[in-house]
Amino acid sequence: MIERLRAAVAELRDALYLLLRHYLAQDKPFLLRSDLAEGFDEVTADEPGARLRSTVAEEMIGMAQEASLSGPWVYFALRPRIGRWLYLRVHCETLHFDEVPTEEYLVFKERLADGESDEGAWSFEVDFRPFLRHYPRLREVHSIGRGGEFLNRRLAGKLFSGTDGGPQQLFRFLSLHTCQGRQLMINRRITGVDELSDAVRSARDLLASSPAEAEWDEVGEDLRALGFEPGWGRTAKRMRDTLGLLQDILEAPDPGIFESLLARIPMVFRIAIISPHGYFGQDNVMGLPDTGGQVVYILDQVRALELEMRQRLADQGVDFEPEIAVVTRLIPENRGTTSNQPVEPITGTSNARIIRVPFRTASGEIVQHWISRFAVWPYLERFVLEAEKEILAGLGGRPDLIIGNYSDGNLVGTLLAQRLGVTHCTIAHALEKSKYLFSDLYWKHNEDSHHFSCQFVADLISMNAADFIISSTFQEVAGDGSGVGQYESYTSFTMPGLLRVVHGLDVFDPRFNIVSPGVDPETYFPYSEDERRLHGLSGEIEELLFGPDADGTRGNLAAGDRPIILSIARMDRIKNLTGLVEWFGENERLRTLANLVIVGGNVNPDESSDEEEHAEIVRMHELIDHYQLDGEVRWVGRLLERSLAGELYRWVADHRGVFVQPALFEAFGLTVIEAMASGLPTFATRYGGPAEIIEDGASGFHIDPNRGEAAADRIASFLESCAEDERHWLDISRAAVDRVEARYTWKLYASKLMTLSRVYGFWRYITSLERSEVTAYLQALYNLRLRPLTRAMEE
């Protein structure tokens, strides 16, 4: 591109000069993608700027994610395609274009944000590229988020090629597995690959002559004499099939066969899931500060994983009850929740529990009150040491897999996994860096309230330390053709005076895997399944929607026969419930077609201890007053238990309403799949996960939260067409249910996660030496940057 731009300068000099001067005239140090596009449109509306249309200049602006400006220089950050970045600078007087390295671009940004400083030359620079030279890397965009599949191809194609001793490594790996001190898979009678091959053939012949349903008690003595132990399968048929997979791999490895074999190896008996912040509990916690979708996610995850683990262990012929511990924070001032209980069994499971560990001050005193997720950092290192003891005691040994959640939980998971030497998975749920504009560049401005310095450094550490990373959607990792993904935003960035990240994360890293969560099928099911409905809740729902305006509610729907537009979310800026009310208030057409029901937050701002929620509550009251919506909007400021929420979705569907999720950005969108699973046509933000969940116009609709008028018109048009022909509503409803059943179930989630844990467990085993250098680098980053930051918070 650089040569094409240089070649075009002679022909387009006047027009390029006008464009660059236009950008500089805005007198802003940084321009966003939207600013650049808008400026281009303005300049090219008339001659001579119009000559830039359909040229390399328009192509450049189309790729630009941002520009940094300080006359006479303009620097562009270009994204030619997902995960690929290019940095250009142009001198506005000479119109000379140069490609510059990432470091130079970041230094230029630092000077604009932080002023002229000597610190730039000596900034703490982070670059993980040297550690990735020999690490396999994806090449194609369509492969992003499919790292497990990629590793299977690499493992089958490279490790078993004869150059890396793959068969011998697999043999040693199979010899490692034990359960409660009992050897599994292979015993000491087999000492090498050749003996293993011979033993497999003999065992398969033996099992072929045994009854298909014969179990270990009947065939185990003969198999043990050949060198085998339990773990190959519950029945003779299953054992023979698993041994056949091993035989095929030793003969001619294949990625699919290799994955099938790993999926059958009994490797995961105990799991520790880490989620420190908020009020983690099963009842009366939703809507409390820092307590939302991740709690529902984890509890449903636990139930699904326990079922999957139990089924796999039974199929593998291993008599062991799986154990799962969710490790969170104990909060003595519990606000009517169970957050002050050290141990709490998880309902719907046989052997899973919540283990709560307190935060302690430097002097060892227990912190009594809730602490914002932005302020937990000084307590986490001490939390790790105490949590380690509780996990070992509660699970009766080391976990086989640690799963971290959110930035703080991922850091805790990283430290625990390093101390215990176990496989580590991270799940971000949402990365704050993507939520707050220029939060990295102007981190000092938000340090007292948000402590982004700790969070972003912690993210870098945990992302690069993890054995594998789970994302709910492709967009969460890599965005789309126009927008940057949450994880991709960590590719390179700078926090002036703290650290400069030249290469922090690569979306083509094979550790990324898309594993989408699901919905609880016992709670969220189609409105048409009448025999499963909780009809006894109808009266409570009607009271919720149409009862008198009282404490915890506002508004009284005057036209009760209209379909309902329902939205359920926390009251924070990103969820944009106030934006939805504003769209509704502005759109007379929509106001005549439907009522709006908002379920979220508190109605009384004095009952909120969260600054952002408080501001949104005040804003909501102002909007209802301004548009005089008390007869058309019902605002329910209470927490809904899951069974009531599920029946509310179905009640709204009975009356041919819709669900709207208006968030400015949504990492995934649990309420979206809950509503769709209930058969409720859904309109959801086009930014983030819902853009993948919903097939626009087929199983629901995308809306742009930045274009409220257009969003409201689209909802109104749908309701009008459904009033004319109910089949339109029914078609979208059925397609929504089908979409969730095909793609978003916890059974699919648990199966994939269990297979990935085995793939990456094997990968971790054979590459442990190659990872030692990056581990040392991460420990240096932790000690030189994160630890001083956290300790400064306590001073």
Short mmCIF file of N, CA and C in Angstrom, two decimals, residues 151-224:
data_model
loop_
_atom_site.label_atom_id
_atom_site.label_comp_id
_atom_site.label_asym_id
_atom_site.label_seq_id
_atom_site.Cartn_x
_atom_site.Cartn_y
_atom_site.Cartn_z
N LEU A 151 -4.31 -27.51 16.74
CA LEU A 151 -3.30 -28.27 17.46
C LEU A 151 -3.38 -29.76 17.15
N ASN A 152 -4.60 -30.25 16.95
CA ASN A 152 -4.73 -31.66 16.58
C ASN A 152 -4.01 -31.94 15.27
N ARG A 153 -4.17 -31.02 14.32
CA ARG A 153 -3.48 -31.22 13.04
C ARG A 153 -1.97 -31.15 13.23
N ARG A 154 -1.51 -30.20 14.06
CA ARG A 154 -0.08 -30.08 14.30
C ARG A 154 0.47 -31.30 15.03
N LEU A 155 -0.27 -31.73 16.03
CA LEU A 155 0.21 -32.86 16.83
C LEU A 155 0.27 -34.12 15.99
N ALA A 156 -0.77 -34.34 15.20
CA ALA A 156 -0.79 -35.55 14.37
C ALA A 156 0.23 -35.46 13.24
N GLY A 157 0.39 -34.28 12.67
CA GLY A 157 1.27 -34.15 11.52
C GLY A 157 2.74 -34.00 11.87
N LYS A 158 3.04 -33.37 13.02
CA LYS A 158 4.44 -33.06 13.37
C LYS A 158 5.00 -34.04 14.41
N LEU A 159 4.25 -34.22 15.49
CA LEU A 159 4.78 -35.03 16.58
C LEU A 159 4.97 -36.49 16.20
N PHE A 160 4.16 -36.96 15.24
CA PHE A 160 4.25 -38.36 14.86
C PHE A 160 4.97 -38.54 13.52
N SER A 161 5.73 -37.51 13.14
CA SER A 161 6.47 -37.61 11.88
C SER A 161 7.78 -38.36 12.04
N GLY A 162 8.16 -38.62 13.28
CA GLY A 162 9.40 -39.34 13.54
C GLY A 162 10.51 -38.42 14.00
N THR A 163 10.35 -37.11 13.82
CA THR A 163 11.43 -36.18 14.17
C THR A 163 11.34 -35.72 15.62
N ASP A 164 10.15 -35.75 16.21
CA ASP A 164 9.98 -35.26 17.57
C ASP A 164 9.67 -36.35 18.57
N GLY A 165 9.77 -37.62 18.17
CA GLY A 165 9.50 -38.71 19.10
C GLY A 165 8.09 -38.73 19.60
N GLY A 166 7.13 -38.41 18.72
CA GLY A 166 5.74 -38.34 19.12
C GLY A 166 5.20 -39.60 19.75
N PRO A 167 5.38 -40.79 19.15
CA PRO A 167 4.88 -42.01 19.77
C PRO A 167 5.43 -42.23 21.17
N GLN A 168 6.72 -41.93 21.38
CA GLN A 168 7.31 -42.11 22.70
C GLN A 168 6.71 -41.13 23.70
N GLN A 169 6.48 -39.88 23.24
CA GLN A 169 5.86 -38.89 24.13
C GLN A 169 4.44 -39.30 24.49
N LEU A 170 3.68 -39.81 23.52
CA LEU A 170 2.33 -40.27 23.80
C LEU A 170 2.37 -41.44 24.79
N PHE A 171 3.33 -42.35 24.61
CA PHE A 171 3.45 -43.49 25.54
C PHE A 171 3.70 -42.99 26.96
N ARG A 172 4.64 -42.05 27.11
CA ARG A 172 4.92 -41.54 28.46
C ARG A 172 3.72 -40.82 29.04
N PHE A 173 3.00 -40.09 28.18
CA PHE A 173 1.81 -39.37 28.62
C PHE A 173 0.74 -40.34 29.14
N LEU A 174 0.51 -41.43 28.42
CA LEU A 174 -0.48 -42.42 28.85
C LEU A 174 -0.08 -43.08 30.16
N SER A 175 1.23 -43.16 30.42
CA SER A 175 1.72 -43.81 31.63
C SER A 175 1.55 -42.94 32.87
N LEU A 176 1.24 -41.64 32.69
CA LEU A 176 1.18 -40.70 33.81
C LEU A 176 -0.11 -40.80 34.62
N HIS A 177 -1.17 -41.31 34.04
CA HIS A 177 -2.50 -41.09 34.61
C HIS A 177 -2.80 -42.02 35.78
N THR A 178 -3.23 -41.37 36.85
CA THR A 178 -3.63 -42.09 38.05
C THR A 178 -4.91 -41.48 38.59
N CYS A 179 -5.58 -42.20 39.46
CA CYS A 179 -6.79 -41.68 40.12
C CYS A 179 -6.79 -42.20 41.54
N GLN A 180 -6.71 -41.29 42.51
CA GLN A 180 -6.67 -41.63 43.93
C GLN A 180 -5.57 -42.66 44.21
N GLY A 181 -4.41 -42.44 43.60
CA GLY A 181 -3.28 -43.32 43.81
C GLY A 181 -3.31 -44.60 43.01
N ARG A 182 -4.33 -44.79 42.19
CA ARG A 182 -4.46 -46.01 41.39
C ARG A 182 -4.01 -45.74 39.97
N GLN A 183 -3.14 -46.60 39.45
CA GLN A 183 -2.64 -46.44 38.10
C GLN A 183 -3.76 -46.67 37.08
N LEU A 184 -3.78 -45.82 36.05
CA LEU A 184 -4.74 -45.97 34.95
C LEU A 184 -3.98 -46.18 33.65
N MET A 185 -4.66 -46.68 32.67
CA MET A 185 -4.22 -46.80 31.27
C MET A 185 -3.11 -47.84 31.06
N ILE A 186 -1.85 -47.55 31.51
CA ILE A 186 -0.70 -48.42 31.22
C ILE A 186 0.08 -48.65 32.51
N ASN A 187 0.46 -49.92 32.75
CA ASN A 187 1.30 -50.21 33.90
C ASN A 187 2.74 -50.49 33.48
N ARG A 188 3.55 -50.86 34.44
CA ARG A 188 5.00 -50.98 34.19
C ARG A 188 5.38 -52.19 33.34
N ARG A 189 4.45 -53.04 33.03
CA ARG A 189 4.78 -54.18 32.16
C ARG A 189 5.15 -53.73 30.75
N ILE A 190 4.62 -52.57 30.38
CA ILE A 190 4.94 -52.01 29.06
C ILE A 190 5.99 -50.93 29.25
N THR A 191 7.12 -51.05 28.57
CA THR A 191 8.24 -50.13 28.80
C THR A 191 8.59 -49.27 27.59
N GLY A 192 7.94 -49.49 26.46
CA GLY A 192 8.26 -48.71 25.28
C GLY A 192 7.19 -48.81 24.22
N VAL A 193 7.38 -48.07 23.13
CA VAL A 193 6.38 -47.98 22.08
C VAL A 193 6.18 -49.32 21.38
N ASP A 194 7.26 -50.03 21.09
CA ASP A 194 7.12 -51.31 20.41
C ASP A 194 6.32 -52.29 21.25
N GLU A 195 6.62 -52.36 22.55
CA GLU A 195 5.86 -53.23 23.43
C GLU A 195 4.39 -52.79 23.50
N LEU A 196 4.17 -51.48 23.50
CA LEU A 196 2.80 -50.97 23.52
C LEU A 196 2.03 -51.43 22.28
N SER A 197 2.65 -51.34 21.11
CA SER A 197 1.98 -51.76 19.87
C SER A 197 1.62 -53.24 19.93
N ASP A 198 2.56 -54.05 20.40
CA ASP A 198 2.29 -55.49 20.49
C ASP A 198 1.17 -55.77 21.49
N ALA A 199 1.21 -55.06 22.62
CA ALA A 199 0.19 -55.28 23.65
C ALA A 199 -1.19 -54.84 23.16
N VAL A 200 -1.26 -53.75 22.40
CA VAL A 200 -2.55 -53.29 21.86
C VAL A 200 -3.15 -54.35 20.95
N ARG A 201 -2.34 -54.93 20.08
CA ARG A 201 -2.86 -55.97 19.18
C ARG A 201 -3.40 -57.16 19.97
N SER A 202 -2.64 -57.61 20.97
CA SER A 202 -3.07 -58.75 21.78
C SER A 202 -4.34 -58.42 22.55
N ALA A 203 -4.41 -57.21 23.11
CA ALA A 203 -5.59 -56.82 23.89
C ALA A 203 -6.83 -56.74 23.01
N ARG A 204 -6.69 -56.24 21.81
CA ARG A 204 -7.85 -56.14 20.91
C ARG A 204 -8.33 -57.53 20.51
N ASP A 205 -7.40 -58.45 20.30
CA ASP A 205 -7.80 -59.83 19.99
C ASP A 205 -8.55 -60.45 21.16
N LEU A 206 -8.03 -60.22 22.36
CA LEU A 206 -8.68 -60.76 23.56
C LEU A 206 -10.09 -60.20 23.72
N LEU A 207 -10.22 -58.89 23.55
CA LEU A 207 -11.52 -58.24 23.73
C LEU A 207 -12.50 -58.62 22.64
N ALA A 208 -12.01 -58.92 21.44
CA ALA A 208 -12.90 -59.33 20.35
C ALA A 208 -13.62 -60.63 20.67
N SER A 209 -12.97 -61.49 21.48
CA SER A 209 -13.57 -62.77 21.83
C SER A 209 -14.37 -62.69 23.13
N SER A 210 -14.45 -61.51 23.74
CA SER A 210 -15.20 -61.32 24.99
C SER A 210 -16.58 -60.77 24.68
N PRO A 211 -17.55 -60.98 25.57
CA PRO A 211 -18.88 -60.36 25.38
C PRO A 211 -18.74 -58.84 25.29
N ALA A 212 -19.50 -58.22 24.40
CA ALA A 212 -19.37 -56.78 24.16
C ALA A 212 -19.58 -55.95 25.41
N GLU A 213 -20.46 -56.42 26.32
CA GLU A 213 -20.78 -55.64 27.52
C GLU A 213 -19.97 -56.07 28.73
N ALA A 214 -18.99 -56.95 28.52
CA ALA A 214 -18.15 -57.37 29.64
C ALA A 214 -17.38 -56.18 30.21
N GLU A 215 -17.32 -56.09 31.54
CA GLU A 215 -16.64 -54.97 32.19
C GLU A 215 -15.29 -55.43 32.75
N TRP A 216 -14.58 -54.51 33.41
CA TRP A 216 -13.21 -54.77 33.85
C TRP A 216 -13.12 -55.99 34.76
N ASP A 217 -14.11 -56.21 35.62
CA ASP A 217 -14.08 -57.35 36.53
C ASP A 217 -13.95 -58.67 35.77
N GLU A 218 -14.46 -58.70 34.54
CA GLU A 218 -14.44 -59.93 33.76
C GLU A 218 -13.20 -60.06 32.89
N VAL A 219 -12.67 -58.95 32.40
CA VAL A 219 -11.54 -59.03 31.46
C VAL A 219 -10.27 -58.38 32.01
N GLY A 220 -10.36 -57.73 33.16
CA GLY A 220 -9.25 -56.94 33.66
C GLY A 220 -8.01 -57.73 34.00
N GLU A 221 -8.17 -58.92 34.53
CA GLU A 221 -6.99 -59.71 34.90
C GLU A 221 -6.12 -60.00 33.69
N ASP A 222 -6.75 -60.38 32.58
CA ASP A 222 -5.99 -60.67 31.37
C ASP A 222 -5.37 -59.41 30.78
N LEU A 223 -6.12 -58.29 30.82
CA LEU A 223 -5.59 -57.04 30.29
C LEU A 223 -4.42 -56.53 31.13
N ARG A 224 -4.53 -56.67 32.45
CA ARG A 224 -3.43 -56.22 33.31
C ARG A 224 -2.17 -57.03 33.04
#
